[in-house]
Amino acid sequence: MDQSQRAPIVKMTLIVSAVSIVLSQLMIGNFLFTIPLIALAPRYLNRRQALMPVGIVALLVALIELIRSGGFPSSESRVLGAVSLFVPAVLLVGSAVWITLDGYRLLYRYLASCLFAVVASISIVIWLGSAGEAILRVDSMMSESFRTLFAQFSGSAIQYDATMNLLYRTMVMILGAVLAPMMMAIMGFAFYVALSFQSRGSEEPFVVRFSRIRLPENGIWVFLSGWTLVLVFVLVKSGYLPRALAIQCALSISLLYAIQGFAIILFHLVKRNLVHRAGRLGFMVVLLMFLVPGLNLLVVFALPLLGVTETWIAYRRNV
């Protein structure tokens, strides 16, 4: 690579890395900061160059957290550091895998990119569930912060102690049961946005490729086995940890069927030459899932049901 090629590559790498770092430090941007890394990856000459911004951002995110914590001087700070770095680490690893597997089928590429997210989610839930001394102290600190934050809005710190403690515990338990599918959904949205950007002006829009996604027929047995295991744990009244891990796995499989259900809808929109509406549908689905109470439940249950029933009902021909 000569000087004339190196200069624009270096410039683009610096700009993409800077934008991603800024986004990673924002509350909402922390879940979206990998989109620029993925969207602009095809503009590099090869995959090795495309992975450079990912490595730079990973290094800077870790360095920022190290400086912010003062070098992780205590066991509590190390626990907080691990929790803080969980989301960026999962998204960056998933993005690196996605970029590396450029050219593979969308479904296989997505599954490979989400593998680390599932393993990391299960691992961190098991680790935090071990209830070590440092973890218990951090849990107490976060519970107190949650109670104090609520007291600022309610005007009373004593009246709501028991209620706030119950609400905090409930939120932690729910998060522990949905962590893996939640990370898979965030990564899926990032990939969807990035690929939509990349396919602008192309002969075959991204939604056309997306509409062909279909899980193997044998996947239904994995789906049924996952939820059967959840039901067994509920009936035998098992502890929280095995039940949470089973729910994580079952919901992760359900998310894959939700993607298939979404692909079915896109297929029929594309079939009716409504490609532009199909492209916007993805963003509408995300808004419904995260921002509209009530309707989000319809999306969460309807899409997986649609995907699962395609095992027996031929919603799409020639796919």
PDB file of C-alpha atoms in Angstrom:
ATOM      1  CA  MET A   1       0.000   0.000   0.000  1.00  0.00           C
ATOM      2  CA  ASP A   2       1.583   3.280  -1.129  1.00  0.00           C
ATOM      3  CA  GLN A   3       1.358   6.710   0.488  1.00  0.00           C
ATOM      4  CA  SER A   4      -1.601   7.801  -1.651  1.00  0.00           C
ATOM      5  CA  GLN A   5      -3.629   4.832  -0.356  1.00  0.00           C
ATOM      6  CA  ARG A   6      -2.393   4.985   3.232  1.00  0.00           C
ATOM      7  CA  ALA A   7      -3.411   8.600   3.938  1.00  0.00           C
ATOM      8  CA  PRO A   8      -7.199   8.199   3.372  1.00  0.00           C
ATOM      9  CA  ILE A   9      -7.186   4.891   5.266  1.00  0.00           C
ATOM     10  CA  VAL A  10      -5.492   6.486   8.271  1.00  0.00           C
ATOM     11  CA  LYS A  11      -7.839   9.477   8.132  1.00  0.00           C
ATOM     12  CA  MET A  12     -10.947   7.287   7.979  1.00  0.00           C
ATOM     13  CA  THR A  13      -9.639   5.088  10.795  1.00  0.00           C
ATOM     14  CA  LEU A  14      -9.092   8.089  13.066  1.00  0.00           C
ATOM     15  CA  ILE A  15     -12.507   9.576  12.299  1.00  0.00           C
ATOM     16  CA  VAL A  16     -14.397   6.299  12.747  1.00  0.00           C
ATOM     17  CA  SER A  17     -12.529   5.527  15.975  1.00  0.00           C
ATOM     18  CA  ALA A  18     -13.193   9.021  17.362  1.00  0.00           C
ATOM     19  CA  VAL A  19     -16.930   8.860  16.580  1.00  0.00           C
ATOM     20  CA  SER A  20     -17.225   5.416  18.144  1.00  0.00           C
ATOM     21  CA  ILE A  21     -15.354   6.472  21.283  1.00  0.00           C
ATOM     22  CA  VAL A  22     -17.608   9.513  21.746  1.00  0.00           C
ATOM     23  CA  LEU A  23     -20.720   7.362  21.303  1.00  0.00           C
ATOM     24  CA  SER A  24     -19.400   4.767  23.747  1.00  0.00           C
ATOM     25  CA  GLN A  25     -19.290   7.390  26.501  1.00  0.00           C
ATOM     26  CA  LEU A  26     -22.948   8.358  26.059  1.00  0.00           C
ATOM     27  CA  MET A  27     -25.791   6.566  27.806  1.00  0.00           C
ATOM     28  CA  ILE A  28     -27.657   5.589  24.622  1.00  0.00           C
ATOM     29  CA  GLY A  29     -24.609   5.646  22.368  1.00  0.00           C
ATOM     30  CA  ASN A  30     -22.986   2.967  24.512  1.00  0.00           C
ATOM     31  CA  PHE A  31     -25.289   0.462  22.801  1.00  0.00           C
ATOM     32  CA  LEU A  32     -24.788   1.873  19.291  1.00  0.00           C
ATOM     33  CA  PHE A  33     -21.124   2.850  19.134  1.00  0.00           C
ATOM     34  CA  THR A  34     -20.130  -0.127  16.970  1.00  0.00           C
ATOM     35  CA  ILE A  35     -22.411   0.892  14.084  1.00  0.00           C
ATOM     36  CA  PRO A  36     -19.798   3.202  12.453  1.00  0.00           C
ATOM     37  CA  LEU A  37     -17.152   0.457  12.765  1.00  0.00           C
ATOM     38  CA  ILE A  38     -19.367  -2.054  10.969  1.00  0.00           C
ATOM     39  CA  ALA A  39     -20.924   0.306   8.434  1.00  0.00           C
ATOM     40  CA  LEU A  40     -17.589   1.579   7.085  1.00  0.00           C
ATOM     41  CA  ALA A  41     -15.690  -1.725   7.210  1.00  0.00           C
ATOM     42  CA  PRO A  42     -16.221  -2.493   3.469  1.00  0.00           C
ATOM     43  CA  ARG A  43     -14.396   0.725   2.538  1.00  0.00           C
ATOM     44  CA  TYR A  44     -11.102  -0.751   3.718  1.00  0.00           C
ATOM     45  CA  LEU A  45      -8.893  -2.689   1.332  1.00  0.00           C
ATOM     46  CA  ASN A  46      -8.974  -5.876   3.401  1.00  0.00           C
ATOM     47  CA  ARG A  47     -10.382  -7.326   6.623  1.00  0.00           C
ATOM     48  CA  ARG A  48      -7.190  -6.723   8.563  1.00  0.00           C
ATOM     49  CA  GLN A  49      -7.450  -2.995   7.924  1.00  0.00           C
ATOM     50  CA  ALA A  50     -11.177  -3.047   8.727  1.00  0.00           C
ATOM     51  CA  LEU A  51     -10.404  -4.507  12.152  1.00  0.00           C
ATOM     52  CA  MET A  52      -7.957  -1.729  13.045  1.00  0.00           C
ATOM     53  CA  PRO A  53     -10.636   0.738  14.258  1.00  0.00           C
ATOM     54  CA  VAL A  54     -12.202  -2.056  16.346  1.00  0.00           C
ATOM     55  CA  GLY A  55      -8.864  -2.693  18.062  1.00  0.00           C
ATOM     56  CA  ILE A  56      -8.227   1.016  18.612  1.00  0.00           C
ATOM     57  CA  VAL A  57     -11.667   1.564  20.130  1.00  0.00           C
ATOM     58  CA  ALA A  58     -11.306  -1.514  22.354  1.00  0.00           C
ATOM     59  CA  LEU A  59      -7.956  -0.253  23.639  1.00  0.00           C
ATOM     60  CA  LEU A  60      -9.245   3.262  24.303  1.00  0.00           C
ATOM     61  CA  VAL A  61     -12.432   2.064  26.015  1.00  0.00           C
ATOM     62  CA  ALA A  62     -10.370  -0.134  28.351  1.00  0.00           C
ATOM     63  CA  LEU A  63      -7.928   2.739  28.987  1.00  0.00           C
ATOM     64  CA  ILE A  64     -10.730   5.183  29.786  1.00  0.00           C
ATOM     65  CA  GLU A  65     -12.247   2.735  32.265  1.00  0.00           C
ATOM     66  CA  LEU A  66      -8.824   2.132  33.820  1.00  0.00           C
ATOM     67  CA  ILE A  67      -8.253   5.865  34.309  1.00  0.00           C
ATOM     68  CA  ARG A  68     -11.790   6.440  35.568  1.00  0.00           C
ATOM     69  CA  SER A  69     -11.409   3.744  38.222  1.00  0.00           C
ATOM     70  CA  GLY A  70      -7.957   4.907  39.286  1.00  0.00           C
ATOM     71  CA  GLY A  71      -6.295   1.668  38.213  1.00  0.00           C
ATOM     72  CA  PHE A  72      -8.778  -0.714  39.882  1.00  0.00           C
ATOM     73  CA  PRO A  73      -7.221  -0.320  43.363  1.00  0.00           C
ATOM     74  CA  SER A  74      -9.785  -2.468  45.190  1.00  0.00           C
ATOM     75  CA  SER A  75     -11.768  -5.627  44.600  1.00  0.00           C
ATOM     76  CA  GLU A  76     -14.970  -3.567  44.442  1.00  0.00           C
ATOM     77  CA  SER A  77     -13.544  -1.352  41.698  1.00  0.00           C
ATOM     78  CA  ARG A  78     -12.551  -4.450  39.734  1.00  0.00           C
ATOM     79  CA  VAL A  79     -16.092  -5.802  39.966  1.00  0.00           C
ATOM     80  CA  LEU A  80     -17.509  -2.457  38.839  1.00  0.00           C
ATOM     81  CA  GLY A  81     -14.935  -2.328  36.038  1.00  0.00           C
ATOM     82  CA  ALA A  82     -15.922  -5.770  34.783  1.00  0.00           C
ATOM     83  CA  VAL A  83     -19.601  -4.783  34.811  1.00  0.00           C
ATOM     84  CA  SER A  84     -18.877  -1.477  33.038  1.00  0.00           C
ATOM     85  CA  LEU A  85     -16.776  -3.140  30.346  1.00  0.00           C
ATOM     86  CA  PHE A  86     -19.212  -5.986  29.735  1.00  0.00           C
ATOM     87  CA  VAL A  87     -21.390  -4.273  27.120  1.00  0.00           C
ATOM     88  CA  PRO A  88     -18.511  -2.653  25.161  1.00  0.00           C
ATOM     89  CA  ALA A  89     -16.521  -5.892  25.195  1.00  0.00           C
ATOM     90  CA  VAL A  90     -19.439  -7.977  23.917  1.00  0.00           C
ATOM     91  CA  LEU A  91     -20.304  -5.489  21.164  1.00  0.00           C
ATOM     92  CA  LEU A  92     -16.687  -5.078  20.049  1.00  0.00           C
ATOM     93  CA  VAL A  93     -16.008  -8.817  19.899  1.00  0.00           C
ATOM     94  CA  GLY A  94     -19.267  -9.350  18.014  1.00  0.00           C
ATOM     95  CA  SER A  95     -18.365  -6.584  15.560  1.00  0.00           C
ATOM     96  CA  ALA A  96     -14.894  -8.049  14.992  1.00  0.00           C
ATOM     97  CA  VAL A  97     -16.393 -11.472  14.238  1.00  0.00           C
ATOM     98  CA  TRP A  98     -19.001  -9.914  11.944  1.00  0.00           C
ATOM     99  CA  ILE A  99     -16.353  -8.019   9.955  1.00  0.00           C
ATOM    100  CA  THR A 100     -14.097 -11.083   9.760  1.00  0.00           C
ATOM    101  CA  LEU A 101     -16.895 -13.259   8.356  1.00  0.00           C
ATOM    102  CA  ASP A 102     -17.778 -10.869   5.555  1.00  0.00           C
ATOM    103  CA  GLY A 103     -19.151 -12.861   2.634  1.00  0.00           C
ATOM    104  CA  TYR A 104     -20.810 -15.586   4.702  1.00  0.00           C
ATOM    105  CA  ARG A 105     -24.577 -16.066   4.900  1.00  0.00           C
ATOM    106  CA  LEU A 106     -26.330 -13.543   7.129  1.00  0.00           C
ATOM    107  CA  LEU A 107     -27.694 -16.113   9.582  1.00  0.00           C
ATOM    108  CA  TYR A 108     -24.365 -17.899  10.101  1.00  0.00           C
ATOM    109  CA  ARG A 109     -22.580 -14.576  10.397  1.00  0.00           C
ATOM    110  CA  TYR A 110     -25.046 -13.389  13.034  1.00  0.00           C
ATOM    111  CA  LEU A 111     -24.901 -16.630  15.016  1.00  0.00           C
ATOM    112  CA  ALA A 112     -21.099 -16.570  15.085  1.00  0.00           C
ATOM    113  CA  SER A 113     -21.090 -12.919  16.145  1.00  0.00           C
ATOM    114  CA  CYS A 114     -23.525 -13.611  18.992  1.00  0.00           C
ATOM    115  CA  LEU A 115     -21.708 -16.669  20.333  1.00  0.00           C
ATOM    116  CA  PHE A 116     -19.400 -14.632  22.564  1.00  0.00           C
ATOM    117  CA  ALA A 117     -22.356 -12.538  23.783  1.00  0.00           C
ATOM    118  CA  VAL A 118     -24.212 -15.654  24.961  1.00  0.00           C
ATOM    119  CA  VAL A 119     -21.142 -17.215  26.608  1.00  0.00           C
ATOM    120  CA  ALA A 120     -20.157 -13.914  28.269  1.00  0.00           C
ATOM    121  CA  SER A 121     -23.717 -13.265  29.501  1.00  0.00           C
ATOM    122  CA  ILE A 122     -24.019 -16.701  31.070  1.00  0.00           C
ATOM    123  CA  SER A 123     -20.550 -16.408  32.585  1.00  0.00           C
ATOM    124  CA  ILE A 124     -21.117 -13.006  34.181  1.00  0.00           C
ATOM    125  CA  VAL A 125     -24.476 -14.089  35.630  1.00  0.00           C
ATOM    126  CA  ILE A 126     -22.806 -17.158  37.169  1.00  0.00           C
ATOM    127  CA  TRP A 127     -19.928 -15.026  38.479  1.00  0.00           C
ATOM    128  CA  LEU A 128     -22.177 -12.366  40.012  1.00  0.00           C
ATOM    129  CA  GLY A 129     -24.404 -15.111  41.393  1.00  0.00           C
ATOM    130  CA  SER A 130     -21.442 -16.533  43.316  1.00  0.00           C
ATOM    131  CA  ALA A 131     -22.036 -13.745  45.849  1.00  0.00           C
ATOM    132  CA  GLY A 132     -18.433 -13.138  46.826  1.00  0.00           C
ATOM    133  CA  GLU A 133     -17.654 -10.495  49.417  1.00  0.00           C
ATOM    134  CA  ALA A 134     -16.675  -7.858  46.860  1.00  0.00           C
ATOM    135  CA  ILE A 135     -19.754  -8.611  44.764  1.00  0.00           C
ATOM    136  CA  LEU A 136     -22.037  -8.301  47.798  1.00  0.00           C
ATOM    137  CA  ARG A 137     -20.474  -4.955  48.712  1.00  0.00           C
ATOM    138  CA  VAL A 138     -20.940  -3.663  45.170  1.00  0.00           C
ATOM    139  CA  ASP A 139     -24.521  -4.931  45.203  1.00  0.00           C
ATOM    140  CA  SER A 140     -25.154  -3.043  48.432  1.00  0.00           C
ATOM    141  CA  MET A 141     -23.664   0.128  46.958  1.00  0.00           C
ATOM    142  CA  MET A 142     -25.811  -0.110  43.841  1.00  0.00           C
ATOM    143  CA  SER A 143     -28.925  -0.820  45.888  1.00  0.00           C
ATOM    144  CA  GLU A 144     -28.261   2.259  48.003  1.00  0.00           C
ATOM    145  CA  SER A 145     -27.677   4.379  44.903  1.00  0.00           C
ATOM    146  CA  PHE A 146     -30.939   3.117  43.419  1.00  0.00           C
ATOM    147  CA  ARG A 147     -32.836   3.939  46.613  1.00  0.00           C
ATOM    148  CA  THR A 148     -31.268   7.399  46.868  1.00  0.00           C
ATOM    149  CA  LEU A 149     -32.092   8.176  43.251  1.00  0.00           C
ATOM    150  CA  PHE A 150     -35.721   7.223  43.751  1.00  0.00           C
ATOM    151  CA  ALA A 151     -35.907   9.209  47.007  1.00  0.00           C
ATOM    152  CA  GLN A 152     -34.918  12.355  45.125  1.00  0.00           C
ATOM    153  CA  PHE A 153     -38.084  12.047  43.044  1.00  0.00           C
ATOM    154  CA  SER A 154     -40.421  10.783  45.783  1.00  0.00           C
ATOM    155  CA  GLY A 155     -39.303  13.189  48.505  1.00  0.00           C
ATOM    156  CA  SER A 156     -39.061  10.442  51.122  1.00  0.00           C
ATOM    157  CA  ALA A 157     -36.150   8.075  51.669  1.00  0.00           C
ATOM    158  CA  ILE A 158     -37.667   6.046  54.545  1.00  0.00           C
ATOM    159  CA  GLN A 159     -41.187   5.390  53.372  1.00  0.00           C
ATOM    160  CA  TYR A 160     -40.071   3.548  50.249  1.00  0.00           C
ATOM    161  CA  ASP A 161     -37.147   1.527  51.620  1.00  0.00           C
ATOM    162  CA  ALA A 162     -38.840  -1.887  51.470  1.00  0.00           C
ATOM    163  CA  THR A 163     -40.541  -1.184  48.156  1.00  0.00           C
ATOM    164  CA  MET A 164     -37.351   0.109  46.572  1.00  0.00           C
ATOM    165  CA  ASN A 165     -35.343  -2.859  47.750  1.00  0.00           C
ATOM    166  CA  LEU A 166     -37.941  -5.229  46.254  1.00  0.00           C
ATOM    167  CA  LEU A 167     -38.007  -3.252  42.992  1.00  0.00           C
ATOM    168  CA  TYR A 168     -34.214  -3.236  42.779  1.00  0.00           C
ATOM    169  CA  ARG A 169     -33.974  -6.993  43.394  1.00  0.00           C
ATOM    170  CA  THR A 170     -36.692  -7.659  40.827  1.00  0.00           C
ATOM    171  CA  MET A 171     -34.912  -5.567  38.193  1.00  0.00           C
ATOM    172  CA  VAL A 172     -31.593  -7.325  38.858  1.00  0.00           C
ATOM    173  CA  MET A 173     -33.222 -10.756  38.623  1.00  0.00           C
ATOM    174  CA  ILE A 174     -34.989  -9.864  35.372  1.00  0.00           C
ATOM    175  CA  LEU A 175     -31.769  -8.519  33.881  1.00  0.00           C
ATOM    176  CA  GLY A 176     -29.981 -11.719  34.830  1.00  0.00           C
ATOM    177  CA  ALA A 177     -32.612 -13.746  32.983  1.00  0.00           C
ATOM    178  CA  VAL A 178     -32.667 -11.675  29.768  1.00  0.00           C
ATOM    179  CA  LEU A 179     -29.037 -10.543  29.435  1.00  0.00           C
ATOM    180  CA  ALA A 180     -27.997 -12.818  26.548  1.00  0.00           C
ATOM    181  CA  PRO A 181     -31.046 -12.195  24.310  1.00  0.00           C
ATOM    182  CA  MET A 182     -30.883  -8.479  25.112  1.00  0.00           C
ATOM    183  CA  MET A 183     -27.261  -8.316  23.899  1.00  0.00           C
ATOM    184  CA  MET A 184     -28.198 -10.363  20.823  1.00  0.00           C
ATOM    185  CA  ALA A 185     -31.008  -7.899  20.057  1.00  0.00           C
ATOM    186  CA  ILE A 186     -28.706  -4.892  20.444  1.00  0.00           C
ATOM    187  CA  MET A 187     -26.116  -6.471  18.172  1.00  0.00           C
ATOM    188  CA  GLY A 188     -28.788  -7.427  15.653  1.00  0.00           C
ATOM    189  CA  PHE A 189     -30.029  -3.847  15.505  1.00  0.00           C
ATOM    190  CA  ALA A 190     -26.465  -2.564  14.995  1.00  0.00           C
ATOM    191  CA  PHE A 191     -25.906  -5.044  12.157  1.00  0.00           C
ATOM    192  CA  TYR A 192     -29.269  -4.137  10.589  1.00  0.00           C
ATOM    193  CA  VAL A 193     -28.500  -0.402  10.601  1.00  0.00           C
ATOM    194  CA  ALA A 194     -24.954  -0.911   9.310  1.00  0.00           C
ATOM    195  CA  LEU A 195     -26.020  -3.211   6.467  1.00  0.00           C
ATOM    196  CA  SER A 196     -28.876  -0.894   5.521  1.00  0.00           C
ATOM    197  CA  PHE A 197     -26.299   1.898   5.201  1.00  0.00           C
ATOM    198  CA  GLN A 198     -23.938  -0.284   3.168  1.00  0.00           C
ATOM    199  CA  SER A 199     -26.617  -1.402   0.713  1.00  0.00           C
ATOM    200  CA  ARG A 200     -27.716   2.105  -0.281  1.00  0.00           C
ATOM    201  CA  GLY A 201     -27.725   2.348  -4.037  1.00  0.00           C
ATOM    202  CA  SER A 202     -26.959  -1.356  -4.525  1.00  0.00           C
ATOM    203  CA  GLU A 203     -28.834  -3.512  -7.016  1.00  0.00           C
ATOM    204  CA  GLU A 204     -30.107  -5.828  -4.268  1.00  0.00           C
ATOM    205  CA  PRO A 205     -31.172  -3.950  -1.123  1.00  0.00           C
ATOM    206  CA  PHE A 206     -30.233  -5.471   2.214  1.00  0.00           C
ATOM    207  CA  VAL A 207     -33.878  -6.133   3.142  1.00  0.00           C
ATOM    208  CA  VAL A 208     -34.149  -8.505   0.164  1.00  0.00           C
ATOM    209  CA  ARG A 209     -31.303 -10.617   1.555  1.00  0.00           C
ATOM    210  CA  PHE A 210     -32.730 -10.366   5.054  1.00  0.00           C
ATOM    211  CA  SER A 211     -36.126 -11.593   3.853  1.00  0.00           C
ATOM    212  CA  ARG A 212     -34.540 -14.943   2.900  1.00  0.00           C
ATOM    213  CA  ILE A 213     -33.353 -15.773   6.429  1.00  0.00           C
ATOM    214  CA  ARG A 214     -34.685 -19.116   7.608  1.00  0.00           C
ATOM    215  CA  LEU A 215     -33.626 -21.309  10.513  1.00  0.00           C
ATOM    216  CA  PRO A 216     -33.073 -25.053   9.987  1.00  0.00           C
ATOM    217  CA  GLU A 217     -36.255 -27.072  10.550  1.00  0.00           C
ATOM    218  CA  ASN A 218     -34.551 -29.044  13.334  1.00  0.00           C
ATOM    219  CA  GLY A 219     -34.229 -25.775  15.262  1.00  0.00           C
ATOM    220  CA  ILE A 220     -37.782 -26.239  16.516  1.00  0.00           C
ATOM    221  CA  TRP A 221     -36.563 -29.054  18.775  1.00  0.00           C
ATOM    222  CA  VAL A 222     -33.998 -26.746  20.345  1.00  0.00           C
ATOM    223  CA  PHE A 223     -36.734 -24.173  20.885  1.00  0.00           C
ATOM    224  CA  LEU A 224     -39.104 -26.689  22.495  1.00  0.00           C
ATOM    225  CA  SER A 225     -36.322 -28.230  24.601  1.00  0.00           C
ATOM    226  CA  GLY A 226     -35.280 -24.823  25.912  1.00  0.00           C
ATOM    227  CA  TRP A 227     -38.747 -23.849  27.101  1.00  0.00           C
ATOM    228  CA  THR A 228     -39.407 -27.369  28.429  1.00  0.00           C
ATOM    229  CA  LEU A 229     -36.312 -27.020  30.594  1.00  0.00           C
ATOM    230  CA  VAL A 230     -37.576 -23.661  31.865  1.00  0.00           C
ATOM    231  CA  LEU A 231     -40.927 -25.244  32.732  1.00  0.00           C
ATOM    232  CA  VAL A 232     -39.208 -28.096  34.588  1.00  0.00           C
ATOM    233  CA  PHE A 233     -37.136 -25.662  36.675  1.00  0.00           C
ATOM    234  CA  VAL A 234     -40.264 -23.677  37.508  1.00  0.00           C
ATOM    235  CA  LEU A 235     -42.220 -26.789  38.536  1.00  0.00           C
ATOM    236  CA  VAL A 236     -39.450 -28.193  40.735  1.00  0.00           C
ATOM    237  CA  LYS A 237     -38.936 -24.713  42.225  1.00  0.00           C
ATOM    238  CA  SER A 238     -35.217 -24.653  41.476  1.00  0.00           C
ATOM    239  CA  GLY A 239     -32.938 -21.859  42.619  1.00  0.00           C
ATOM    240  CA  TYR A 240     -32.701 -18.577  40.756  1.00  0.00           C
ATOM    241  CA  LEU A 241     -29.422 -19.249  38.945  1.00  0.00           C
ATOM    242  CA  PRO A 242     -30.341 -22.417  36.971  1.00  0.00           C
ATOM    243  CA  ARG A 243     -33.747 -20.963  36.164  1.00  0.00           C
ATOM    244  CA  ALA A 244     -32.225 -17.668  34.951  1.00  0.00           C
ATOM    245  CA  LEU A 245     -29.685 -19.476  32.775  1.00  0.00           C
ATOM    246  CA  ALA A 246     -32.400 -21.659  31.252  1.00  0.00           C
ATOM    247  CA  ILE A 247     -34.533 -18.599  30.505  1.00  0.00           C
ATOM    248  CA  GLN A 248     -31.541 -16.880  28.897  1.00  0.00           C
ATOM    249  CA  CYS A 249     -31.015 -19.822  26.557  1.00  0.00           C
ATOM    250  CA  ALA A 250     -34.725 -20.196  25.753  1.00  0.00           C
ATOM    251  CA  LEU A 251     -35.134 -16.472  25.052  1.00  0.00           C
ATOM    252  CA  SER A 252     -32.011 -16.464  22.870  1.00  0.00           C
ATOM    253  CA  ILE A 253     -33.527 -19.185  20.697  1.00  0.00           C
ATOM    254  CA  SER A 254     -36.845 -17.321  20.679  1.00  0.00           C
ATOM    255  CA  LEU A 255     -35.036 -14.215  19.441  1.00  0.00           C
ATOM    256  CA  LEU A 256     -33.738 -16.194  16.458  1.00  0.00           C
ATOM    257  CA  TYR A 257     -37.303 -17.177  15.635  1.00  0.00           C
ATOM    258  CA  ALA A 258     -38.349 -13.533  16.060  1.00  0.00           C
ATOM    259  CA  ILE A 259     -35.771 -12.666  13.394  1.00  0.00           C
ATOM    260  CA  GLN A 260     -37.283 -15.341  11.166  1.00  0.00           C
ATOM    261  CA  GLY A 261     -40.752 -13.914  11.811  1.00  0.00           C
ATOM    262  CA  PHE A 262     -39.485 -10.462  10.875  1.00  0.00           C
ATOM    263  CA  ALA A 263     -37.948 -11.921   7.705  1.00  0.00           C
ATOM    264  CA  ILE A 264     -41.350 -13.374   6.775  1.00  0.00           C
ATOM    265  CA  ILE A 265     -42.953  -9.922   6.987  1.00  0.00           C
ATOM    266  CA  LEU A 266     -40.136  -8.381   4.943  1.00  0.00           C
ATOM    267  CA  PHE A 267     -40.486 -11.152   2.351  1.00  0.00           C
ATOM    268  CA  HIS A 268     -44.107 -10.272   1.649  1.00  0.00           C
ATOM    269  CA  LEU A 269     -43.382  -6.542   1.556  1.00  0.00           C
ATOM    270  CA  VAL A 270     -40.567  -7.128  -0.925  1.00  0.00           C
ATOM    271  CA  LYS A 271     -42.802  -9.441  -2.941  1.00  0.00           C
ATOM    272  CA  ARG A 272     -45.255  -6.540  -3.319  1.00  0.00           C
ATOM    273  CA  ASN A 273     -42.431  -4.191  -4.376  1.00  0.00           C
ATOM    274  CA  LEU A 274     -42.575  -2.273  -1.080  1.00  0.00           C
ATOM    275  CA  VAL A 275     -38.823  -2.385  -0.535  1.00  0.00           C
ATOM    276  CA  HIS A 276     -38.580   1.116   0.928  1.00  0.00           C
ATOM    277  CA  ARG A 277     -41.326   0.399   3.446  1.00  0.00           C
ATOM    278  CA  ALA A 278     -39.612  -2.869   4.317  1.00  0.00           C
ATOM    279  CA  GLY A 279     -36.390  -0.997   5.082  1.00  0.00           C
ATOM    280  CA  ARG A 280     -38.143   1.361   7.483  1.00  0.00           C
ATOM    281  CA  LEU A 281     -40.002  -1.473   9.179  1.00  0.00           C
ATOM    282  CA  GLY A 282     -36.899  -2.581  11.066  1.00  0.00           C
ATOM    283  CA  PHE A 283     -36.586   0.747  12.819  1.00  0.00           C
ATOM    284  CA  MET A 284     -40.305   0.784  13.619  1.00  0.00           C
ATOM    285  CA  VAL A 285     -40.058  -2.675  15.188  1.00  0.00           C
ATOM    286  CA  VAL A 286     -37.195  -1.533  17.423  1.00  0.00           C
ATOM    287  CA  LEU A 287     -39.174   1.527  18.516  1.00  0.00           C
ATOM    288  CA  LEU A 288     -42.147  -0.663  19.353  1.00  0.00           C
ATOM    289  CA  MET A 289     -39.985  -3.096  21.318  1.00  0.00           C
ATOM    290  CA  PHE A 290     -38.219  -0.513  23.470  1.00  0.00           C
ATOM    291  CA  LEU A 291     -40.323   2.645  23.563  1.00  0.00           C
ATOM    292  CA  VAL A 292     -44.034   1.804  23.363  1.00  0.00           C
ATOM    293  CA  PRO A 293     -45.453   0.013  26.444  1.00  0.00           C
ATOM    294  CA  GLY A 294     -48.117  -2.548  25.607  1.00  0.00           C
ATOM    295  CA  LEU A 295     -47.393  -2.709  21.903  1.00  0.00           C
ATOM    296  CA  ASN A 296     -43.894  -3.973  22.649  1.00  0.00           C
ATOM    297  CA  LEU A 297     -45.411  -7.124  24.157  1.00  0.00           C
ATOM    298  CA  LEU A 298     -47.262  -7.706  20.897  1.00  0.00           C
ATOM    299  CA  VAL A 299     -43.983  -7.504  18.970  1.00  0.00           C
ATOM    300  CA  VAL A 300     -42.082  -9.679  21.452  1.00  0.00           C
ATOM    301  CA  PHE A 301     -44.662 -12.482  21.313  1.00  0.00           C
ATOM    302  CA  ALA A 302     -45.969 -12.142  17.748  1.00  0.00           C
ATOM    303  CA  LEU A 303     -42.658 -12.285  15.856  1.00  0.00           C
ATOM    304  CA  PRO A 304     -41.316 -15.466  17.531  1.00  0.00           C
ATOM    305  CA  LEU A 305     -44.739 -17.108  17.127  1.00  0.00           C
ATOM    306  CA  LEU A 306     -44.740 -16.237  13.432  1.00  0.00           C
ATOM    307  CA  GLY A 307     -41.233 -17.635  13.035  1.00  0.00           C
ATOM    308  CA  VAL A 308     -41.982 -20.846  14.931  1.00  0.00           C
ATOM    309  CA  THR A 309     -45.184 -21.604  13.032  1.00  0.00           C
ATOM    310  CA  GLU A 310     -43.297 -21.480   9.723  1.00  0.00           C
ATOM    311  CA  THR A 311     -42.047 -24.925  10.701  1.00  0.00           C
ATOM    312  CA  TRP A 312     -45.492 -26.223   9.731  1.00  0.00           C
ATOM    313  CA  ILE A 313     -46.968 -23.425   7.612  1.00  0.00           C
ATOM    314  CA  ALA A 314     -45.331 -22.381   4.330  1.00  0.00           C
ATOM    315  CA  TYR A 315     -45.402 -18.604   4.621  1.00  0.00           C
ATOM    316  CA  ARG A 316     -42.702 -18.218   1.969  1.00  0.00           C
ATOM    317  CA  ARG A 317     -42.177 -20.086  -1.279  1.00  0.00           C
ATOM    318  CA  ASN A 318     -38.814 -20.666  -2.961  1.00  0.00           C
ATOM    319  CA  VAL A 319     -36.743 -19.526   0.048  1.00  0.00           C
TER     320      VAL A 319
END
